[in-house]
Amino acid sequence: MQPPFKLDCTSDVSGHGVDAVSSSATSCVHATRSLRALGLKPRTLHSLRRAGVRSVRGLCELSEHELLLIPGIGHGSIVAITAALGSCSLSLDQDGNEHI
């Protein structure tokens, strides 16, 4: 299932093109991108914001395990988040470092 949006992965919020992305799947170049741009459900957005996640980069720095520790985030939210990030060739943190 594709998210109901098209996230522009070629420019930052200032409208300028972004530098080349490293080949790492967890590289997140959208530091200032709002989570709202991912088209997630309001409940998921609210849960992420309550946990202090404010940007796409902040979201990319979390692992699935860390997300599941956030109240209101379940497996359905994880599926939606990974799909939204994947549509922009981004992903959650895979190394398991604890950031919370």
PDB file of N, CA and C in Angstrom:
ATOM      1  N   MET A   1       0.843  -1.178   0.000  1.00  0.00           N
ATOM      2  CA  MET A   1       0.000   0.000   0.000  1.00  0.00           C
ATOM      3  C   MET A   1       0.887   1.239   0.000  1.00  0.00           C
ATOM      4  N   GLN A   2       0.683   2.119  -0.924  1.00  0.00           N
ATOM      5  CA  GLN A   2       1.479   3.343  -0.992  1.00  0.00           C
ATOM      6  C   GLN A   2       0.808   4.447  -0.197  1.00  0.00           C
ATOM      7  N   PRO A   3       1.630   5.308   0.429  1.00  0.00           N
ATOM      8  CA  PRO A   3       1.046   6.421   1.182  1.00  0.00           C
ATOM      9  C   PRO A   3       0.324   7.379   0.234  1.00  0.00           C
ATOM     10  N   PRO A   4      -0.702   8.097   0.742  1.00  0.00           N
ATOM     11  CA  PRO A   4      -1.501   8.977  -0.105  1.00  0.00           C
ATOM     12  C   PRO A   4      -0.848  10.343  -0.320  1.00  0.00           C
ATOM     13  N   PHE A   5       0.414  10.350  -0.686  1.00  0.00           N
ATOM     14  CA  PHE A   5       1.132  11.600  -0.882  1.00  0.00           C
ATOM     15  C   PHE A   5       2.335  11.334  -1.759  1.00  0.00           C
ATOM     16  N   LYS A   6       2.975  12.385  -2.177  1.00  0.00           N
ATOM     17  CA  LYS A   6       4.235  12.280  -2.915  1.00  0.00           C
ATOM     18  C   LYS A   6       5.220  13.174  -2.201  1.00  0.00           C
ATOM     19  N   LEU A   7       6.134  12.575  -1.446  1.00  0.00           N
ATOM     20  CA  LEU A   7       7.155  13.338  -0.730  1.00  0.00           C
ATOM     21  C   LEU A   7       8.278  13.646  -1.696  1.00  0.00           C
ATOM     22  N   ASP A   8       8.582  14.915  -1.873  1.00  0.00           N
ATOM     23  CA  ASP A   8       9.665  15.326  -2.770  1.00  0.00           C
ATOM     24  C   ASP A   8      10.993  15.057  -2.086  1.00  0.00           C
ATOM     25  N   CYS A   9      11.694  14.059  -2.570  1.00  0.00           N
ATOM     26  CA  CYS A   9      12.952  13.652  -1.949  1.00  0.00           C
ATOM     27  C   CYS A   9      14.154  14.297  -2.614  1.00  0.00           C
ATOM     28  N   THR A  10      13.941  15.276  -3.459  1.00  0.00           N
ATOM     29  CA  THR A  10      15.061  15.884  -4.168  1.00  0.00           C
ATOM     30  C   THR A  10      15.382  17.284  -3.688  1.00  0.00           C
ATOM     31  N   SER A  11      14.585  17.812  -2.772  1.00  0.00           N
ATOM     32  CA  SER A  11      14.885  19.163  -2.306  1.00  0.00           C
ATOM     33  C   SER A  11      14.599  19.279  -0.825  1.00  0.00           C
ATOM     34  N   ASP A  12      15.285  20.222  -0.201  1.00  0.00           N
ATOM     35  CA  ASP A  12      15.006  20.474   1.199  1.00  0.00           C
ATOM     36  C   ASP A  12      13.915  21.528   1.285  1.00  0.00           C
ATOM     37  N   VAL A  13      13.542  21.932   2.489  1.00  0.00           N
ATOM     38  CA  VAL A  13      12.431  22.864   2.627  1.00  0.00           C
ATOM     39  C   VAL A  13      12.731  24.239   2.062  1.00  0.00           C
ATOM     40  N   SER A  14      13.991  24.564   1.828  1.00  0.00           N
ATOM     41  CA  SER A  14      14.308  25.867   1.258  1.00  0.00           C
ATOM     42  C   SER A  14      14.126  25.859  -0.254  1.00  0.00           C
ATOM     43  N   GLY A  15      13.887  24.655  -0.822  1.00  0.00           N
ATOM     44  CA  GLY A  15      13.681  24.562  -2.256  1.00  0.00           C
ATOM     45  C   GLY A  15      14.955  24.295  -3.028  1.00  0.00           C
ATOM     46  N   HIS A  16      16.085  24.253  -2.349  1.00  0.00           N
ATOM     47  CA  HIS A  16      17.348  23.973  -3.014  1.00  0.00           C
ATOM     48  C   HIS A  16      17.553  22.471  -3.061  1.00  0.00           C
ATOM     49  N   GLY A  17      18.237  21.996  -4.067  1.00  0.00           N
ATOM     50  CA  GLY A  17      18.516  20.573  -4.173  1.00  0.00           C
ATOM     51  C   GLY A  17      19.381  20.110  -3.025  1.00  0.00           C
ATOM     52  N   VAL A  18      19.204  18.857  -2.640  1.00  0.00           N
ATOM     53  CA  VAL A  18      20.016  18.309  -1.563  1.00  0.00           C
ATOM     54  C   VAL A  18      21.279  17.700  -2.139  1.00  0.00           C
ATOM     55  N   ASP A  19      22.312  17.585  -1.300  1.00  0.00           N
ATOM     56  CA  ASP A  19      23.551  16.963  -1.717  1.00  0.00           C
ATOM     57  C   ASP A  19      23.328  15.477  -1.943  1.00  0.00           C
ATOM     58  N   ALA A  20      24.287  14.845  -2.557  1.00  0.00           N
ATOM     59  CA  ALA A  20      24.189  13.420  -2.827  1.00  0.00           C
ATOM     60  C   ALA A  20      23.995  12.656  -1.524  1.00  0.00           C
ATOM     61  N   VAL A  21      23.144  11.653  -1.584  1.00  0.00           N
ATOM     62  CA  VAL A  21      22.833  10.845  -0.421  1.00  0.00           C
ATOM     63  C   VAL A  21      23.832   9.711  -0.335  1.00  0.00           C
ATOM     64  N   SER A  22      24.304   9.410   0.875  1.00  0.00           N
ATOM     65  CA  SER A  22      25.217   8.279   1.031  1.00  0.00           C
ATOM     66  C   SER A  22      24.460   7.005   0.717  1.00  0.00           C
ATOM     67  N   SER A  23      25.180   5.940   0.454  1.00  0.00           N
ATOM     68  CA  SER A  23      24.533   4.698   0.069  1.00  0.00           C
ATOM     69  C   SER A  23      23.898   3.982   1.241  1.00  0.00           C
ATOM     70  N   SER A  24      24.136   4.440   2.456  1.00  0.00           N
ATOM     71  CA  SER A  24      23.533   3.816   3.628  1.00  0.00           C
ATOM     72  C   SER A  24      22.017   3.946   3.577  1.00  0.00           C
ATOM     73  N   ALA A  25      21.330   2.836   3.800  1.00  0.00           N
ATOM     74  CA  ALA A  25      19.871   2.850   3.756  1.00  0.00           C
ATOM     75  C   ALA A  25      19.272   3.710   4.851  1.00  0.00           C
ATOM     76  N   THR A  26      19.998   3.915   5.941  1.00  0.00           N
ATOM     77  CA  THR A  26      19.447   4.706   7.032  1.00  0.00           C
ATOM     78  C   THR A  26      19.851   6.164   6.951  1.00  0.00           C
ATOM     79  N   SER A  27      20.556   6.556   5.914  1.00  0.00           N
ATOM     80  CA  SER A  27      20.934   7.948   5.762  1.00  0.00           C
ATOM     81  C   SER A  27      19.681   8.780   5.579  1.00  0.00           C
ATOM     82  N   CYS A  28      19.558   9.824   6.346  1.00  0.00           N
ATOM     83  CA  CYS A  28      18.349  10.642   6.287  1.00  0.00           C
ATOM     84  C   CYS A  28      18.751  12.092   6.039  1.00  0.00           C
ATOM     85  N   VAL A  29      18.498  12.596   4.848  1.00  0.00           N
ATOM     86  CA  VAL A  29      18.938  13.934   4.475  1.00  0.00           C
ATOM     87  C   VAL A  29      17.859  14.987   4.691  1.00  0.00           C
ATOM     88  N   HIS A  30      16.725  14.608   5.198  1.00  0.00           N
ATOM     89  CA  HIS A  30      15.596  15.525   5.332  1.00  0.00           C
ATOM     90  C   HIS A  30      15.464  16.036   6.759  1.00  0.00           C
ATOM     91  N   ALA A  31      16.522  16.625   7.266  1.00  0.00           N
ATOM     92  CA  ALA A  31      16.581  17.030   8.671  1.00  0.00           C
ATOM     93  C   ALA A  31      15.423  17.935   9.063  1.00  0.00           C
ATOM     94  N   THR A  32      15.007  18.798   8.186  1.00  0.00           N
ATOM     95  CA  THR A  32      13.977  19.759   8.547  1.00  0.00           C
ATOM     96  C   THR A  32      12.607  19.388   7.992  1.00  0.00           C
ATOM     97  N   ARG A  33      12.495  18.253   7.349  1.00  0.00           N
ATOM     98  CA  ARG A  33      11.198  17.818   6.842  1.00  0.00           C
ATOM     99  C   ARG A  33      10.259  17.531   7.997  1.00  0.00           C
ATOM    100  N   SER A  34       9.071  18.048   7.918  1.00  0.00           N
ATOM    101  CA  SER A  34       8.063  17.805   8.930  1.00  0.00           C
ATOM    102  C   SER A  34       7.555  16.371   8.819  1.00  0.00           C
ATOM    103  N   LEU A  35       7.241  15.784   9.937  1.00  0.00           N
ATOM    104  CA  LEU A  35       6.639  14.454   9.927  1.00  0.00           C
ATOM    105  C   LEU A  35       5.321  14.449   9.162  1.00  0.00           C
ATOM    106  N   ARG A  36       4.641  15.570   9.165  1.00  0.00           N
ATOM    107  CA  ARG A  36       3.368  15.684   8.460  1.00  0.00           C
ATOM    108  C   ARG A  36       3.510  15.348   6.982  1.00  0.00           C
ATOM    109  N   ALA A  37       4.683  15.627   6.402  1.00  0.00           N
ATOM    110  CA  ALA A  37       4.919  15.360   4.982  1.00  0.00           C
ATOM    111  C   ALA A  37       4.869  13.870   4.662  1.00  0.00           C
ATOM    112  N   LEU A  38       4.978  13.023   5.679  1.00  0.00           N
ATOM    113  CA  LEU A  38       4.942  11.579   5.448  1.00  0.00           C
ATOM    114  C   LEU A  38       3.530  11.036   5.269  1.00  0.00           C
ATOM    115  N   GLY A  39       2.520  11.829   5.595  1.00  0.00           N
ATOM    116  CA  GLY A  39       1.139  11.399   5.403  1.00  0.00           C
ATOM    117  C   GLY A  39       0.679  10.329   6.385  1.00  0.00           C
ATOM    118  N   LEU A  40       1.258  10.323   7.583  1.00  0.00           N
ATOM    119  CA  LEU A  40       0.875   9.349   8.594  1.00  0.00           C
ATOM    120  C   LEU A  40      -0.442   9.748   9.248  1.00  0.00           C
ATOM    121  N   LYS A  41      -1.098   8.791   9.877  1.00  0.00           N
ATOM    122  CA  LYS A  41      -2.363   9.063  10.566  1.00  0.00           C
ATOM    123  C   LYS A  41      -2.127  10.041  11.720  1.00  0.00           C
ATOM    124  N   PRO A  42      -3.133  10.857  12.033  1.00  0.00           N
ATOM    125  CA  PRO A  42      -2.999  11.828  13.117  1.00  0.00           C
ATOM    126  C   PRO A  42      -2.585  11.200  14.450  1.00  0.00           C
ATOM    127  N   ARG A  43      -3.129  10.036  14.772  1.00  0.00           N
ATOM    128  CA  ARG A  43      -2.765   9.377  16.040  1.00  0.00           C
ATOM    129  C   ARG A  43      -1.280   9.045  16.080  1.00  0.00           C
ATOM    130  N   THR A  44      -0.749   8.563  14.962  1.00  0.00           N
ATOM    131  CA  THR A  44       0.672   8.222  14.891  1.00  0.00           C
ATOM    132  C   THR A  44       1.514   9.480  15.032  1.00  0.00           C
ATOM    133  N   LEU A  45       1.138  10.542  14.316  1.00  0.00           N
ATOM    134  CA  LEU A  45       1.865  11.811  14.406  1.00  0.00           C
ATOM    135  C   LEU A  45       1.855  12.344  15.839  1.00  0.00           C
ATOM    136  N   HIS A  46       0.698  12.283  16.474  1.00  0.00           N
ATOM    137  CA  HIS A  46       0.571  12.783  17.844  1.00  0.00           C
ATOM    138  C   HIS A  46       1.470  11.990  18.795  1.00  0.00           C
ATOM    139  N   SER A  47       1.479  10.677  18.636  1.00  0.00           N
ATOM    140  CA  SER A  47       2.321   9.829  19.488  1.00  0.00           C
ATOM    141  C   SER A  47       3.797  10.146  19.290  1.00  0.00           C
ATOM    142  N   LEU A  48       4.200  10.330  18.040  1.00  0.00           N
ATOM    143  CA  LEU A  48       5.599  10.653  17.753  1.00  0.00           C
ATOM    144  C   LEU A  48       5.974  12.005  18.341  1.00  0.00           C
ATOM    145  N   ARG A  49       5.109  12.981  18.179  1.00  0.00           N
ATOM    146  CA  ARG A  49       5.397  14.315  18.719  1.00  0.00           C
ATOM    147  C   ARG A  49       5.477  14.300  20.231  1.00  0.00           C
ATOM    148  N   ARG A  50       4.570  13.552  20.893  1.00  0.00           N
ATOM    149  CA  ARG A  50       4.617  13.439  22.356  1.00  0.00           C
ATOM    150  C   ARG A  50       5.923  12.827  22.821  1.00  0.00           C
ATOM    151  N   ALA A  51       6.502  11.954  21.996  1.00  0.00           N
ATOM    152  CA  ALA A  51       7.766  11.300  22.337  1.00  0.00           C
ATOM    153  C   ALA A  51       8.976  12.154  21.955  1.00  0.00           C
ATOM    154  N   GLY A  52       8.733  13.341  21.372  1.00  0.00           N
ATOM    155  CA  GLY A  52       9.825  14.248  21.039  1.00  0.00           C
ATOM    156  C   GLY A  52      10.381  14.096  19.634  1.00  0.00           C
ATOM    157  N   VAL A  53       9.730  13.290  18.801  1.00  0.00           N
ATOM    158  CA  VAL A  53      10.181  13.123  17.418  1.00  0.00           C
ATOM    159  C   VAL A  53       9.545  14.247  16.608  1.00  0.00           C
ATOM    160  N   ARG A  54      10.369  15.122  16.044  1.00  0.00           N
ATOM    161  CA  ARG A  54       9.857  16.318  15.376  1.00  0.00           C
ATOM    162  C   ARG A  54      10.146  16.382  13.877  1.00  0.00           C
ATOM    163  N   SER A  55      11.040  15.520  13.380  1.00  0.00           N
ATOM    164  CA  SER A  55      11.421  15.603  11.970  1.00  0.00           C
ATOM    165  C   SER A  55      11.591  14.212  11.387  1.00  0.00           C
ATOM    166  N   VAL A  56      11.670  14.152  10.083  1.00  0.00           N
ATOM    167  CA  VAL A  56      11.919  12.888   9.397  1.00  0.00           C
ATOM    168  C   VAL A  56      13.279  12.343   9.828  1.00  0.00           C
ATOM    169  N   ARG A  57      14.265  13.207   9.966  1.00  0.00           N
ATOM    170  CA  ARG A  57      15.586  12.750  10.416  1.00  0.00           C
ATOM    171  C   ARG A  57      15.483  12.109  11.798  1.00  0.00           C
ATOM    172  N   GLY A  58      14.760  12.753  12.702  1.00  0.00           N
ATOM    173  CA  GLY A  58      14.586  12.183  14.034  1.00  0.00           C
ATOM    174  C   GLY A  58      13.926  10.818  13.989  1.00  0.00           C
ATOM    175  N   LEU A  59      12.978  10.661  13.091  1.00  0.00           N
ATOM    176  CA  LEU A  59      12.312   9.379  12.923  1.00  0.00           C
ATOM    177  C   LEU A  59      13.281   8.330  12.375  1.00  0.00           C
ATOM    178  N   CYS A  60      14.108   8.714  11.419  1.00  0.00           N
ATOM    179  CA  CYS A  60      15.082   7.794  10.826  1.00  0.00           C
ATOM    180  C   CYS A  60      16.128   7.331  11.831  1.00  0.00           C
ATOM    181  N   GLU A  61      16.314   8.085  12.884  1.00  0.00           N
ATOM    182  CA  GLU A  61      17.306   7.729  13.898  1.00  0.00           C
ATOM    183  C   GLU A  61      16.791   6.693  14.887  1.00  0.00           C
ATOM    184  N   LEU A  62      15.503   6.363  14.807  1.00  0.00           N
ATOM    185  CA  LEU A  62      14.916   5.390  15.717  1.00  0.00           C
ATOM    186  C   LEU A  62      14.821   4.017  15.062  1.00  0.00           C
ATOM    187  N   SER A  63      14.919   2.979  15.887  1.00  0.00           N
ATOM    188  CA  SER A  63      14.732   1.613  15.402  1.00  0.00           C
ATOM    189  C   SER A  63      13.267   1.205  15.602  1.00  0.00           C
ATOM    190  N   GLU A  64      12.879   0.088  15.009  1.00  0.00           N
ATOM    191  CA  GLU A  64      11.532  -0.436  15.230  1.00  0.00           C
ATOM    192  C   GLU A  64      11.289  -0.661  16.719  1.00  0.00           C
ATOM    193  N   HIS A  65      12.267  -1.236  17.382  1.00  0.00           N
ATOM    194  CA  HIS A  65      12.144  -1.516  18.812  1.00  0.00           C
ATOM    195  C   HIS A  65      11.891  -0.227  19.602  1.00  0.00           C
ATOM    196  N   GLU A  66      12.638   0.811  19.295  1.00  0.00           N
ATOM    197  CA  GLU A  66      12.464   2.092  19.995  1.00  0.00           C
ATOM    198  C   GLU A  66      11.075   2.673  19.725  1.00  0.00           C
ATOM    199  N   LEU A  67      10.597   2.560  18.498  1.00  0.00           N
ATOM    200  CA  LEU A  67       9.260   3.062  18.176  1.00  0.00           C
ATOM    201  C   LEU A  67       8.187   2.314  18.952  1.00  0.00           C
ATOM    202  N   LEU A  68       8.361   1.006  19.081  1.00  0.00           N
ATOM    203  CA  LEU A  68       7.362   0.213  19.798  1.00  0.00           C
ATOM    204  C   LEU A  68       7.302   0.552  21.284  1.00  0.00           C
ATOM    205  N   LEU A  69       8.315   1.203  21.810  1.00  0.00           N
ATOM    206  CA  LEU A  69       8.312   1.644  23.208  1.00  0.00           C
ATOM    207  C   LEU A  69       7.491   2.919  23.403  1.00  0.00           C
ATOM    208  N   ILE A  70       7.132   3.584  22.305  1.00  0.00           N
ATOM    209  CA  ILE A  70       6.361   4.828  22.368  1.00  0.00           C
ATOM    210  C   ILE A  70       4.880   4.488  22.503  1.00  0.00           C
ATOM    211  N   PRO A  71       4.212   4.987  23.555  1.00  0.00           N
ATOM    212  CA  PRO A  71       2.772   4.746  23.694  1.00  0.00           C
ATOM    213  C   PRO A  71       2.014   5.230  22.452  1.00  0.00           C
ATOM    214  N   GLY A  72       1.121   4.382  21.953  1.00  0.00           N
ATOM    215  CA  GLY A  72       0.325   4.731  20.781  1.00  0.00           C
ATOM    216  C   GLY A  72       0.925   4.263  19.467  1.00  0.00           C
ATOM    217  N   ILE A  73       2.144   3.736  19.510  1.00  0.00           N
ATOM    218  CA  ILE A  73       2.790   3.218  18.305  1.00  0.00           C
ATOM    219  C   ILE A  73       2.782   1.697  18.394  1.00  0.00           C
ATOM    220  N   GLY A  74       2.134   1.069  17.429  1.00  0.00           N
ATOM    221  CA  GLY A  74       2.073  -0.385  17.376  1.00  0.00           C
ATOM    222  C   GLY A  74       2.601  -0.882  16.048  1.00  0.00           C
ATOM    223  N   HIS A  75       2.371  -2.148  15.808  1.00  0.00           N
ATOM    224  CA  HIS A  75       2.886  -2.753  14.578  1.00  0.00           C
ATOM    225  C   HIS A  75       2.270  -2.129  13.324  1.00  0.00           C
ATOM    226  N   GLY A  76       1.005  -1.738  13.389  1.00  0.00           N
ATOM    227  CA  GLY A  76       0.371  -1.073  12.246  1.00  0.00           C
ATOM    228  C   GLY A  76       1.035   0.258  11.931  1.00  0.00           C
ATOM    229  N   SER A  77       1.373   1.000  12.974  1.00  0.00           N
ATOM    230  CA  SER A  77       2.074   2.273  12.785  1.00  0.00           C
ATOM    231  C   SER A  77       3.456   2.043  12.189  1.00  0.00           C
ATOM    232  N   ILE A  78       4.137   0.991  12.647  1.00  0.00           N
ATOM    233  CA  ILE A  78       5.468   0.670  12.129  1.00  0.00           C
ATOM    234  C   ILE A  78       5.390   0.378  10.633  1.00  0.00           C
ATOM    235  N   VAL A  79       4.385  -0.386  10.220  1.00  0.00           N
ATOM    236  CA  VAL A  79       4.211  -0.704   8.797  1.00  0.00           C
ATOM    237  C   VAL A  79       4.005   0.584   7.994  1.00  0.00           C
ATOM    238  N   ALA A  80       3.148   1.480   8.495  1.00  0.00           N
ATOM    239  CA  ALA A  80       2.884   2.745   7.794  1.00  0.00           C
ATOM    240  C   ALA A  80       4.134   3.622   7.741  1.00  0.00           C
ATOM    241  N   ILE A  81       4.873   3.678   8.845  1.00  0.00           N
ATOM    242  CA  ILE A  81       6.089   4.500   8.904  1.00  0.00           C
ATOM    243  C   ILE A  81       7.144   3.968   7.949  1.00  0.00           C
ATOM    244  N   THR A  82       7.377   2.656   7.965  1.00  0.00           N
ATOM    245  CA  THR A  82       8.407   2.101   7.079  1.00  0.00           C
ATOM    246  C   THR A  82       8.020   2.242   5.615  1.00  0.00           C
ATOM    247  N   ALA A  83       6.731   2.138   5.303  1.00  0.00           N
ATOM    248  CA  ALA A  83       6.285   2.330   3.921  1.00  0.00           C
ATOM    249  C   ALA A  83       6.497   3.777   3.477  1.00  0.00           C
ATOM    250  N   ALA A  84       6.150   4.722   4.359  1.00  0.00           N
ATOM    251  CA  ALA A  84       6.311   6.137   4.025  1.00  0.00           C
ATOM    252  C   ALA A  84       7.786   6.486   3.831  1.00  0.00           C
ATOM    253  N   LEU A  85       8.641   6.007   4.723  1.00  0.00           N
ATOM    254  CA  LEU A  85      10.073   6.265   4.583  1.00  0.00           C
ATOM    255  C   LEU A  85      10.628   5.557   3.346  1.00  0.00           C
ATOM    256  N   GLY A  86      10.183   4.340   3.111  1.00  0.00           N
ATOM    257  CA  GLY A  86      10.661   3.569   1.966  1.00  0.00           C
ATOM    258  C   GLY A  86      10.331   4.227   0.641  1.00  0.00           C
ATOM    259  N   SER A  87       9.206   4.929   0.567  1.00  0.00           N
ATOM    260  CA  SER A  87       8.840   5.609  -0.681  1.00  0.00           C
ATOM    261  C   SER A  87       9.825   6.714  -1.028  1.00  0.00           C
ATOM    262  N   CYS A  88      10.653   7.080  -0.054  1.00  0.00           N
ATOM    263  CA  CYS A  88      11.653   8.123  -0.259  1.00  0.00           C
ATOM    264  C   CYS A  88      13.068   7.556  -0.103  1.00  0.00           C
ATOM    265  N   SER A  89      13.170   6.234  -0.205  1.00  0.00           N
ATOM    266  CA  SER A  89      14.460   5.536  -0.063  1.00  0.00           C
ATOM    267  C   SER A  89      15.125   5.797   1.279  1.00  0.00           C
ATOM    268  N   LEU A  90      14.318   5.914   2.316  1.00  0.00           N
ATOM    269  CA  LEU A  90      14.807   6.091   3.682  1.00  0.00           C
ATOM    270  C   LEU A  90      14.332   4.919   4.513  1.00  0.00           C
ATOM    271  N   SER A  91      14.916   4.759   5.692  1.00  0.00           N
ATOM    272  CA  SER A  91      14.485   3.677   6.568  1.00  0.00           C
ATOM    273  C   SER A  91      14.751   4.033   8.023  1.00  0.00           C
ATOM    274  N   LEU A  92      14.205   3.204   8.891  1.00  0.00           N
ATOM    275  CA  LEU A  92      14.474   3.332  10.308  1.00  0.00           C
ATOM    276  C   LEU A  92      15.893   2.862  10.588  1.00  0.00           C
ATOM    277  N   ASP A  93      16.399   3.233  11.761  1.00  0.00           N
ATOM    278  CA  ASP A  93      17.731   2.810  12.184  1.00  0.00           C
ATOM    279  C   ASP A  93      17.764   1.293  12.289  1.00  0.00           C
ATOM    280  N   GLN A  94      18.780   0.690  11.723  1.00  0.00           N
ATOM    281  CA  GLN A  94      18.893  -0.775  11.728  1.00  0.00           C
ATOM    282  C   GLN A  94      19.948  -1.288  12.694  1.00  0.00           C
ATOM    283  N   ASP A  95      20.762  -0.414  13.251  1.00  0.00           N
ATOM    284  CA  ASP A  95      21.880  -0.897  14.078  1.00  0.00           C
ATOM    285  C   ASP A  95      21.510  -1.160  15.526  1.00  0.00           C
ATOM    286  N   GLY A  96      20.296  -0.787  15.926  1.00  0.00           N
ATOM    287  CA  GLY A  96      19.843  -1.096  17.277  1.00  0.00           C
ATOM    288  C   GLY A  96      20.394  -0.202  18.356  1.00  0.00           C
ATOM    289  N   ASN A  97      21.079   0.890  18.012  1.00  0.00           N
ATOM    290  CA  ASN A  97      21.547   1.822  19.036  1.00  0.00           C
ATOM    291  C   ASN A  97      20.349   2.451  19.719  1.00  0.00           C
ATOM    292  N   GLU A  98      20.414   2.566  21.022  1.00  0.00           N
ATOM    293  CA  GLU A  98      19.324   3.189  21.766  1.00  0.00           C
ATOM    294  C   GLU A  98      19.477   4.707  21.709  1.00  0.00           C
ATOM    295  N   HIS A  99      18.427   5.395  21.265  1.00  0.00           N
ATOM    296  CA  HIS A  99      18.452   6.861  21.162  1.00  0.00           C
ATOM    297  C   HIS A  99      17.476   7.504  22.138  1.00  0.00           C
ATOM    298  N   ILE A 100      16.568   6.730  22.668  1.00  0.00           N
ATOM    299  CA  ILE A 100      15.547   7.298  23.571  1.00  0.00           C
ATOM    300  C   ILE A 100      16.068   7.280  24.979  1.00  0.00           C
TER     301      ILE A 100
END
